[in-house]
Tab-separated table of N, CA and C in Angstrom:
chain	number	residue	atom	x	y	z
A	1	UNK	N	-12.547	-21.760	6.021
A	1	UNK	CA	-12.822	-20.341	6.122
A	1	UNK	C	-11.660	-19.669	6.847
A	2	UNK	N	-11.070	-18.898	6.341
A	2	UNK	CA	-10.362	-17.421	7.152
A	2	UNK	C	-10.684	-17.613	8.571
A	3	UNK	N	-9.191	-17.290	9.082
A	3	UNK	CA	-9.674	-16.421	10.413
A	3	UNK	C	-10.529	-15.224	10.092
A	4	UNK	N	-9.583	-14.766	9.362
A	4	UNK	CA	-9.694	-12.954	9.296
A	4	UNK	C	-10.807	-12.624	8.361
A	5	UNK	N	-11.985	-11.723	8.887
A	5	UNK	CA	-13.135	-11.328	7.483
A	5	UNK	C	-12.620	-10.505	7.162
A	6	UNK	N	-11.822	-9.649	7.163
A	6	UNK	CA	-11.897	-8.442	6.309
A	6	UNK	C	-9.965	-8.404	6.072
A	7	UNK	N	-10.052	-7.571	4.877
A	7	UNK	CA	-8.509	-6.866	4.361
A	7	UNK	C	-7.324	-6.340	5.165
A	8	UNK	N	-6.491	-6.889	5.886
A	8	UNK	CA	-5.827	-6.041	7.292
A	8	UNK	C	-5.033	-5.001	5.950
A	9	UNK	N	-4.589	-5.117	5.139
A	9	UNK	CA	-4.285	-4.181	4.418
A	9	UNK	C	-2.522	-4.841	4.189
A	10	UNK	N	-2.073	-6.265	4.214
A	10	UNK	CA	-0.953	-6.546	3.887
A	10	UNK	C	-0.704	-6.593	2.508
A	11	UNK	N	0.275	-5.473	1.981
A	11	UNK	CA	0.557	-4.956	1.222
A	11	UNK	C	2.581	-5.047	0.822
A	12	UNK	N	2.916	-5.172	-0.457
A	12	UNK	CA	4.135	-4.947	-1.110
A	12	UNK	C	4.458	-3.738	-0.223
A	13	UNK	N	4.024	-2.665	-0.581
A	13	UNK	CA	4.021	-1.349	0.089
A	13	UNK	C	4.318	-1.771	1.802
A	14	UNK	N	3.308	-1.587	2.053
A	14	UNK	CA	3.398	-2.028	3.911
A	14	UNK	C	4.263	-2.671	4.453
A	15	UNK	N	4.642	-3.815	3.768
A	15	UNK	CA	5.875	-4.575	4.452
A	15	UNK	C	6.955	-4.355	3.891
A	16	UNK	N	7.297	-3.512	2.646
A	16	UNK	CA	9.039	-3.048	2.446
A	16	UNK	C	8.830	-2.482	2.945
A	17	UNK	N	7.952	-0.732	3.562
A	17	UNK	CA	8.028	-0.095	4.221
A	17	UNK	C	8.449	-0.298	5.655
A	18	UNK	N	7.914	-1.448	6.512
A	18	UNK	CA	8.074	-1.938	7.549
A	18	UNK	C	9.469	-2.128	7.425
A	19	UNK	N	10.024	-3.025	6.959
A	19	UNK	CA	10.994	-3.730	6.937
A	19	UNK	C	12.649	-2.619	7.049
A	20	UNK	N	12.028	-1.747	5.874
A	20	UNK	CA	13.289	-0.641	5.819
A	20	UNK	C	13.231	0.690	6.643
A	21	UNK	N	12.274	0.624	7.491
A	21	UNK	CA	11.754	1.272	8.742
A	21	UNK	C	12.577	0.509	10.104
A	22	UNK	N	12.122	-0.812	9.824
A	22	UNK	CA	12.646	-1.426	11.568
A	22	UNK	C	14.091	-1.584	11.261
A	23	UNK	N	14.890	-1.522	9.840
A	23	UNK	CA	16.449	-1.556	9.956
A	23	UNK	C	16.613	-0.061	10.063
A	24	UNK	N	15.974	1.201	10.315
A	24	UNK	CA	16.299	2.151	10.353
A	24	UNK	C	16.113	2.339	11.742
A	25	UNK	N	15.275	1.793	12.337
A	25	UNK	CA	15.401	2.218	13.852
A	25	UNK	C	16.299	1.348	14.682
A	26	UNK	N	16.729	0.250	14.140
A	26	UNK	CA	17.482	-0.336	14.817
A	26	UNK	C	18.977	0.330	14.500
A	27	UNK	N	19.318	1.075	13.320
A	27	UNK	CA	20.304	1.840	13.564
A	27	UNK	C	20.629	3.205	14.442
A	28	UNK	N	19.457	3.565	14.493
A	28	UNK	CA	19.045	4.618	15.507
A	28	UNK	C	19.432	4.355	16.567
A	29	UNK	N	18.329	3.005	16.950
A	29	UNK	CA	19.022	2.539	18.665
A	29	UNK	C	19.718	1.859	19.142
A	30	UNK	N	20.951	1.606	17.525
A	30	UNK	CA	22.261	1.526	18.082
A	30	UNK	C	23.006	2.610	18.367
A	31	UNK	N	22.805	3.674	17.609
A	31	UNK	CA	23.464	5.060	17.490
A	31	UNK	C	23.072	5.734	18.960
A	32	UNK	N	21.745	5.259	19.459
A	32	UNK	CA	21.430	5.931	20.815
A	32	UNK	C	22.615	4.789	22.071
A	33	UNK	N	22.665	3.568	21.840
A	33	UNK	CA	23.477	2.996	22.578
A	33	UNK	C	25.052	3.445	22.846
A	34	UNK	N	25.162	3.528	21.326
A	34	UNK	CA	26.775	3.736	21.990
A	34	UNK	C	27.034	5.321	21.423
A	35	UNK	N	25.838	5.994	21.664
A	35	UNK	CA	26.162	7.760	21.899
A	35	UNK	C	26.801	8.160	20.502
A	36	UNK	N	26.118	7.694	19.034
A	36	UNK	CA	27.121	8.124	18.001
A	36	UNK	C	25.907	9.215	17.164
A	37	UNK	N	26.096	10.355	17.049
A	37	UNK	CA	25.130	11.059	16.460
A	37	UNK	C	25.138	11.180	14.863
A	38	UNK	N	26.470	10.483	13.658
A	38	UNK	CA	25.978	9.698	12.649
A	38	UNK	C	25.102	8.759	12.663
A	39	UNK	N	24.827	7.383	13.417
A	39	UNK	CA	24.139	6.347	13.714
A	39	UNK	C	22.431	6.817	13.638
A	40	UNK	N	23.018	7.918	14.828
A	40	UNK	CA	21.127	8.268	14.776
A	40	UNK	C	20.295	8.889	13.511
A	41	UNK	N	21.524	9.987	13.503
A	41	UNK	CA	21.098	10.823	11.444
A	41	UNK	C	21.270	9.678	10.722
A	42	UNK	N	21.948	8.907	10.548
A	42	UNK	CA	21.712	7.871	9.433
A	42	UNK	C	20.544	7.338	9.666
A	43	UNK	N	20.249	6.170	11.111
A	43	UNK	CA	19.041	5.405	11.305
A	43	UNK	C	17.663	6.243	10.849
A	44	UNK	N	17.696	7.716	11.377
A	44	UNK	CA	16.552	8.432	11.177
A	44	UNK	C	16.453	8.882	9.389
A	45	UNK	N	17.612	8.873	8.675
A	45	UNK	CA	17.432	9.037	7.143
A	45	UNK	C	16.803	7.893	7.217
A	46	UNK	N	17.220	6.436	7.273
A	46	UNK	CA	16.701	5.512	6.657
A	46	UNK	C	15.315	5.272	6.581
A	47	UNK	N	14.755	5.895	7.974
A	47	UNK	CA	13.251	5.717	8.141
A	47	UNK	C	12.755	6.792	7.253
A	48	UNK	N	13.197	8.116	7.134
A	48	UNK	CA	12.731	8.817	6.060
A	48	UNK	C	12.841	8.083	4.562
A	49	UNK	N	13.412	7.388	4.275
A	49	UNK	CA	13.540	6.844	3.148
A	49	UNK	C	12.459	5.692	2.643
A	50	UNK	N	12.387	4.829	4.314
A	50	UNK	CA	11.568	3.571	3.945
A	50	UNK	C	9.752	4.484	3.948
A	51	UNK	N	9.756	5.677	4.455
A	51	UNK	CA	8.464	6.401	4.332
A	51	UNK	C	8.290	6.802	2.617
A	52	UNK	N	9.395	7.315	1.662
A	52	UNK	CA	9.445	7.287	0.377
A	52	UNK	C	8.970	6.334	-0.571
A	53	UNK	N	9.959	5.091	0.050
A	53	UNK	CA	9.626	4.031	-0.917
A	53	UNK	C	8.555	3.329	-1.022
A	54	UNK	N	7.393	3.258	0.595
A	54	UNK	CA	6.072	2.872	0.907
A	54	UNK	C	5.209	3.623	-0.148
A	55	UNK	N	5.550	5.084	-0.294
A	55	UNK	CA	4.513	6.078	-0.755
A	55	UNK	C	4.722	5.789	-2.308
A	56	UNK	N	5.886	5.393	-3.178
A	56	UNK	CA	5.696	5.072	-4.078
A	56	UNK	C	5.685	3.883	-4.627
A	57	UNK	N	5.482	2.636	-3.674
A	57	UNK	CA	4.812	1.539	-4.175
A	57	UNK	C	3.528	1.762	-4.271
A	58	UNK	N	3.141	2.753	-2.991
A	58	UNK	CA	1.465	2.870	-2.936
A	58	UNK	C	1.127	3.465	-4.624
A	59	UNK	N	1.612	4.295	-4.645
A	59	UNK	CA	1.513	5.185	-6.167
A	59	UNK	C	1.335	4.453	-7.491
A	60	UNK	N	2.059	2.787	-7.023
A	60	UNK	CA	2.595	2.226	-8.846
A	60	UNK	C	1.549	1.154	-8.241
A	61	UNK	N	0.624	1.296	-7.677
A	61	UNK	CA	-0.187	-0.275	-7.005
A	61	UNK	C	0.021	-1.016	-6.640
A	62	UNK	N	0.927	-0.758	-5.331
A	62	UNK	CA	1.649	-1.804	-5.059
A	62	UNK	C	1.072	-1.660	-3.390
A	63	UNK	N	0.020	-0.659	-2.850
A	63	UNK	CA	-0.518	-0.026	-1.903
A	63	UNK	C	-2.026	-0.407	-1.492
A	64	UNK	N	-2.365	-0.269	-0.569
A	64	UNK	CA	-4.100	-0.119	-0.307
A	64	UNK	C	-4.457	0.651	-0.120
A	65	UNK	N	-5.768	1.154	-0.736
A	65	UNK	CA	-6.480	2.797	-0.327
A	65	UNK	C	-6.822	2.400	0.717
A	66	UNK	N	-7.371	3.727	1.121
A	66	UNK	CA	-8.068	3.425	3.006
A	66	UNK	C	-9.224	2.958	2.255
A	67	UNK	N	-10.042	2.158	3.925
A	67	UNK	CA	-11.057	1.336	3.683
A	67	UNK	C	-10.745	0.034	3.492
A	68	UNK	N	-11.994	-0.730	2.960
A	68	UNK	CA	-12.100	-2.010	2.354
A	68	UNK	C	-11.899	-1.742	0.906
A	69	UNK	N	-11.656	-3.626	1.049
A	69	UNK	CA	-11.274	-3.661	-0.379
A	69	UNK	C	-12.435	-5.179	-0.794
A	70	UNK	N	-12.208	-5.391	-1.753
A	70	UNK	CA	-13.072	-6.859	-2.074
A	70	UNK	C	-12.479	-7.662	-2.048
A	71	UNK	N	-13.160	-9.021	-1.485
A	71	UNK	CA	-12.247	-9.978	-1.373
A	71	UNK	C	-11.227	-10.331	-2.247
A	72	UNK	N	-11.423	-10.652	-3.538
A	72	UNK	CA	-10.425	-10.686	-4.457
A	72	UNK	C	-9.126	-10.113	-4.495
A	73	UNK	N	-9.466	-8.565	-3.746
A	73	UNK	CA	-8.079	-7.862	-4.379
A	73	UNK	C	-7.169	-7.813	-2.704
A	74	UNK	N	-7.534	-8.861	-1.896
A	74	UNK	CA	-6.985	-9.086	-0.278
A	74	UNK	C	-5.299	-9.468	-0.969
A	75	UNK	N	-5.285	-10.249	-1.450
A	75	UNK	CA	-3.895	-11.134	-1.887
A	75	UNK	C	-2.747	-10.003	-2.158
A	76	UNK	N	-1.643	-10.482	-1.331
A	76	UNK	CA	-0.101	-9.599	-1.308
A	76	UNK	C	-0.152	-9.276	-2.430
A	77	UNK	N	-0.481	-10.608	-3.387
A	77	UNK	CA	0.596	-9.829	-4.885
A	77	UNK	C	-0.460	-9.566	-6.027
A	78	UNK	N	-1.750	-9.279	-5.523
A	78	UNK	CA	-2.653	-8.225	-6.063
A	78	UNK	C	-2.185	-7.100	-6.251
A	79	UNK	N	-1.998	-6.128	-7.541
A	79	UNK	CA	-1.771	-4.851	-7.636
A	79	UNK	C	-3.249	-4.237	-7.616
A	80	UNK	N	-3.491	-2.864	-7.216
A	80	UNK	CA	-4.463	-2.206	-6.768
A	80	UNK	C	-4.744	-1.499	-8.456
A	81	UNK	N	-6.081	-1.954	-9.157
A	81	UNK	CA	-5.977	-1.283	-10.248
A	81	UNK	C	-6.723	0.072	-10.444
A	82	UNK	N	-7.157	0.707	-9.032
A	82	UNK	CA	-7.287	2.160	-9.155
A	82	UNK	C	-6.343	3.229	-8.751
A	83	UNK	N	-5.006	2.845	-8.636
A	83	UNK	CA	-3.847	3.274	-8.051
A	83	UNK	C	-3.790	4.737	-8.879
A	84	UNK	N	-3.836	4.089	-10.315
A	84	UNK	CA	-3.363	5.592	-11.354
A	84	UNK	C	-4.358	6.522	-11.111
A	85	UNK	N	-5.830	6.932	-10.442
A	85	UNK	CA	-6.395	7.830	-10.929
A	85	UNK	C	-6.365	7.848	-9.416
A	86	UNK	N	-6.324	7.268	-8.494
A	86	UNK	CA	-6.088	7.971	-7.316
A	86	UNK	C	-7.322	7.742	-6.456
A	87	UNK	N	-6.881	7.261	-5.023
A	87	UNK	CA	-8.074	6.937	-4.077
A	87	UNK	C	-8.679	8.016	-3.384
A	88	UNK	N	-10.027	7.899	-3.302
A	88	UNK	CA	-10.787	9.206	-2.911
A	88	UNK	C	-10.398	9.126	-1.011
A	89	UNK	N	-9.944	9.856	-0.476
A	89	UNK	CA	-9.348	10.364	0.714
A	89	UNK	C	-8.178	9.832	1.115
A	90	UNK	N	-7.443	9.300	0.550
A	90	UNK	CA	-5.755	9.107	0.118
A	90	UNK	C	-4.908	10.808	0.108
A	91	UNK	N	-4.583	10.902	1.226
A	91	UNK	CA	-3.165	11.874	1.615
A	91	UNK	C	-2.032	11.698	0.597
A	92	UNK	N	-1.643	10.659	0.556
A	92	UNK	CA	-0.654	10.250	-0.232
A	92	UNK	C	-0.767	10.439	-1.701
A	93	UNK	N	-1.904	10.287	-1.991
A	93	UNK	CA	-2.683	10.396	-3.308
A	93	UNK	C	-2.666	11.433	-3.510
A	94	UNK	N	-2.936	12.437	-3.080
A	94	UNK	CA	-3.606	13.775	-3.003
A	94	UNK	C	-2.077	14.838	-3.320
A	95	UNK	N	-1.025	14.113	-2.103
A	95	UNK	CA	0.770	14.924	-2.353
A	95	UNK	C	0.792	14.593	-3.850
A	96	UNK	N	0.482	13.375	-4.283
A	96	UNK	CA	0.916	13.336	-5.819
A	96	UNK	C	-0.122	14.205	-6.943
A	97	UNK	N	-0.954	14.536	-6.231
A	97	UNK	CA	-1.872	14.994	-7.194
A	97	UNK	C	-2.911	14.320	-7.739
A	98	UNK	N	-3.106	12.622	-7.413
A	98	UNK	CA	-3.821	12.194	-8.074
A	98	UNK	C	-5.297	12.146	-7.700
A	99	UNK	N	-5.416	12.225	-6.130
A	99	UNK	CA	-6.195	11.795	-5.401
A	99	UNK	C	-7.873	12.434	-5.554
A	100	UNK	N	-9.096	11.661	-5.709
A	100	UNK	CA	-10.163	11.897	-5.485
A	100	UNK	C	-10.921	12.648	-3.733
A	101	UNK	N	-10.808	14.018	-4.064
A	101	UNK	CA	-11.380	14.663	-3.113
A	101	UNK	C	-12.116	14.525	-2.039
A	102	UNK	N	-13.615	14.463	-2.964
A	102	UNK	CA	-15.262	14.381	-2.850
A	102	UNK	C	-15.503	13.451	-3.491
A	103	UNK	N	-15.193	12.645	-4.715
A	103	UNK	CA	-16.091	11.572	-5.317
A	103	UNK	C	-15.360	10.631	-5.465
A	104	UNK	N	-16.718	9.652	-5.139
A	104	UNK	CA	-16.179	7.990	-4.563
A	104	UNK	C	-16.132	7.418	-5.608
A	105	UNK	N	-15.520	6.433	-6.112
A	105	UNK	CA	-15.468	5.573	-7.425
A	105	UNK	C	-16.504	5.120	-7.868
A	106	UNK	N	-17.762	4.759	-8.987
A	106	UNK	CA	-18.567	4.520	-9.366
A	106	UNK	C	-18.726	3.367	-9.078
A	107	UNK	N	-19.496	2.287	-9.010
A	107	UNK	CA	-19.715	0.857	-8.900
A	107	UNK	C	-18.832	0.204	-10.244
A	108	UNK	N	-19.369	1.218	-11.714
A	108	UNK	CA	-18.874	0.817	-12.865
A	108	UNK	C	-17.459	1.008	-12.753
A	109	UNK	N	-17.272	2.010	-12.573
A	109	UNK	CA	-15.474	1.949	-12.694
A	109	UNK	C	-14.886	1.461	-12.027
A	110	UNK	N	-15.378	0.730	-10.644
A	110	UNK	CA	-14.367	-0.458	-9.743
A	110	UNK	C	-14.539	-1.935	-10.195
A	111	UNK	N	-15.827	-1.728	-11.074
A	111	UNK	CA	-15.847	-3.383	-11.413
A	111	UNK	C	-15.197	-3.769	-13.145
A	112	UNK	N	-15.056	-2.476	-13.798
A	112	UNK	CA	-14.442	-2.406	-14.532
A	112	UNK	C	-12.446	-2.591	-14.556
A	113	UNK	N	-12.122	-1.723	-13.180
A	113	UNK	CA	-10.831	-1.755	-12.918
A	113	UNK	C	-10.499	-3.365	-12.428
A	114	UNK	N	-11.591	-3.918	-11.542
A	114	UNK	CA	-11.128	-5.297	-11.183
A	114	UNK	C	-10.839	-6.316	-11.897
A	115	UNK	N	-11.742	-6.211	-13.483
A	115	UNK	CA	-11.733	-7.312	-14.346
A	115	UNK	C	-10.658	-6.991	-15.173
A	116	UNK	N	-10.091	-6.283	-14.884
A	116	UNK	CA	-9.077	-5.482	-15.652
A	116	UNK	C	-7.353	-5.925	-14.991
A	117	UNK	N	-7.995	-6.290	-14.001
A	117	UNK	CA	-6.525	-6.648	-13.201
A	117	UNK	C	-6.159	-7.926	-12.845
A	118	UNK	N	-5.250	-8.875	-12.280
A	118	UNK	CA	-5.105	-10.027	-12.133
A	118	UNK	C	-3.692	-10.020	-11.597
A	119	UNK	N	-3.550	-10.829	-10.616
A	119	UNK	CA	-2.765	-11.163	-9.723
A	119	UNK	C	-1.234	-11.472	-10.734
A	120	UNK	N	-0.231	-11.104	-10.157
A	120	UNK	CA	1.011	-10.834	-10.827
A	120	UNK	C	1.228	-12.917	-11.448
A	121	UNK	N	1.995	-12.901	-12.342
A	121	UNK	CA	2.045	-14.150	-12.994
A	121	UNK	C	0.834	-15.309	-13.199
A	122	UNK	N	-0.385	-14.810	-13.109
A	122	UNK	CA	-1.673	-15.004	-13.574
A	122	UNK	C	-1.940	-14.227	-15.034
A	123	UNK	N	-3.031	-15.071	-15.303
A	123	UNK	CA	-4.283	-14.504	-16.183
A	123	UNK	C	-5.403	-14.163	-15.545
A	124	UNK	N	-6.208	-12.987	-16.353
A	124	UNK	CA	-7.063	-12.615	-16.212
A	124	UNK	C	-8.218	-13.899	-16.960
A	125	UNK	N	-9.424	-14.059	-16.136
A	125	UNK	CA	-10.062	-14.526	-16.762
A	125	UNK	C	-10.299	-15.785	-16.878
């Protein structure tokens, strides 16, 4: 059995984001070390950037909506197969336009989207 019961939400998304985030601040707080104010505008673009590229992995399913998820769809290289129509209280969702307001996904249409999906270099089924 798991340590962990529930989804911490490790994600494609989450960890390039991380990743091109902590090389952006570490250019930052080199740029704060040795007083260079390119260093810092660059380090601070980069983190604007790794905030871009998070938001559109989240977009292509490569993301977790808020909340839980089912066990099945916990796994890194699970793509999220309600990504395209958009998670109901998703910010991110919502900048793109896709996002569900007020209504929560049906029972049918999440168990429909799940059987529908399958872990990258798998089969369904």
């Amino acid at each position: 059995m798991s340590a962990h019961q529930y989804d911490e939400g490790h994600t494609v998304a989450g960890w390039t984001g991380f990743g091109i985030a902590t090389v952006g601040t570490t250019v930052a707080g080199v740029g704060m070390c040795v007083v260079s104010a390119p260093l810092i505008g660059g380090g601070l673009g980069i983190v604007a950037v790794s905030v871009l590229v998070t938001w559109a992995l989240h977009l292509t399913g490569w993301g977790k909506p808020p909340g839980r998820r089912d066990r099945e769809q916990w796994g890194m290289r699970v793509r999220d197969p309600l990504a395209r129509a958009g998670h109901a209280g998703c910010v991110g969702c919502r900048l793109a336009g896709r996002g569900r307001a007020a209504a929560e996904y049906t029972a049918e249409e999440r168990a429909v989207a799940y059987r529908e999906s399958a872990p990258v270099g798998e089969t369904a089924g």
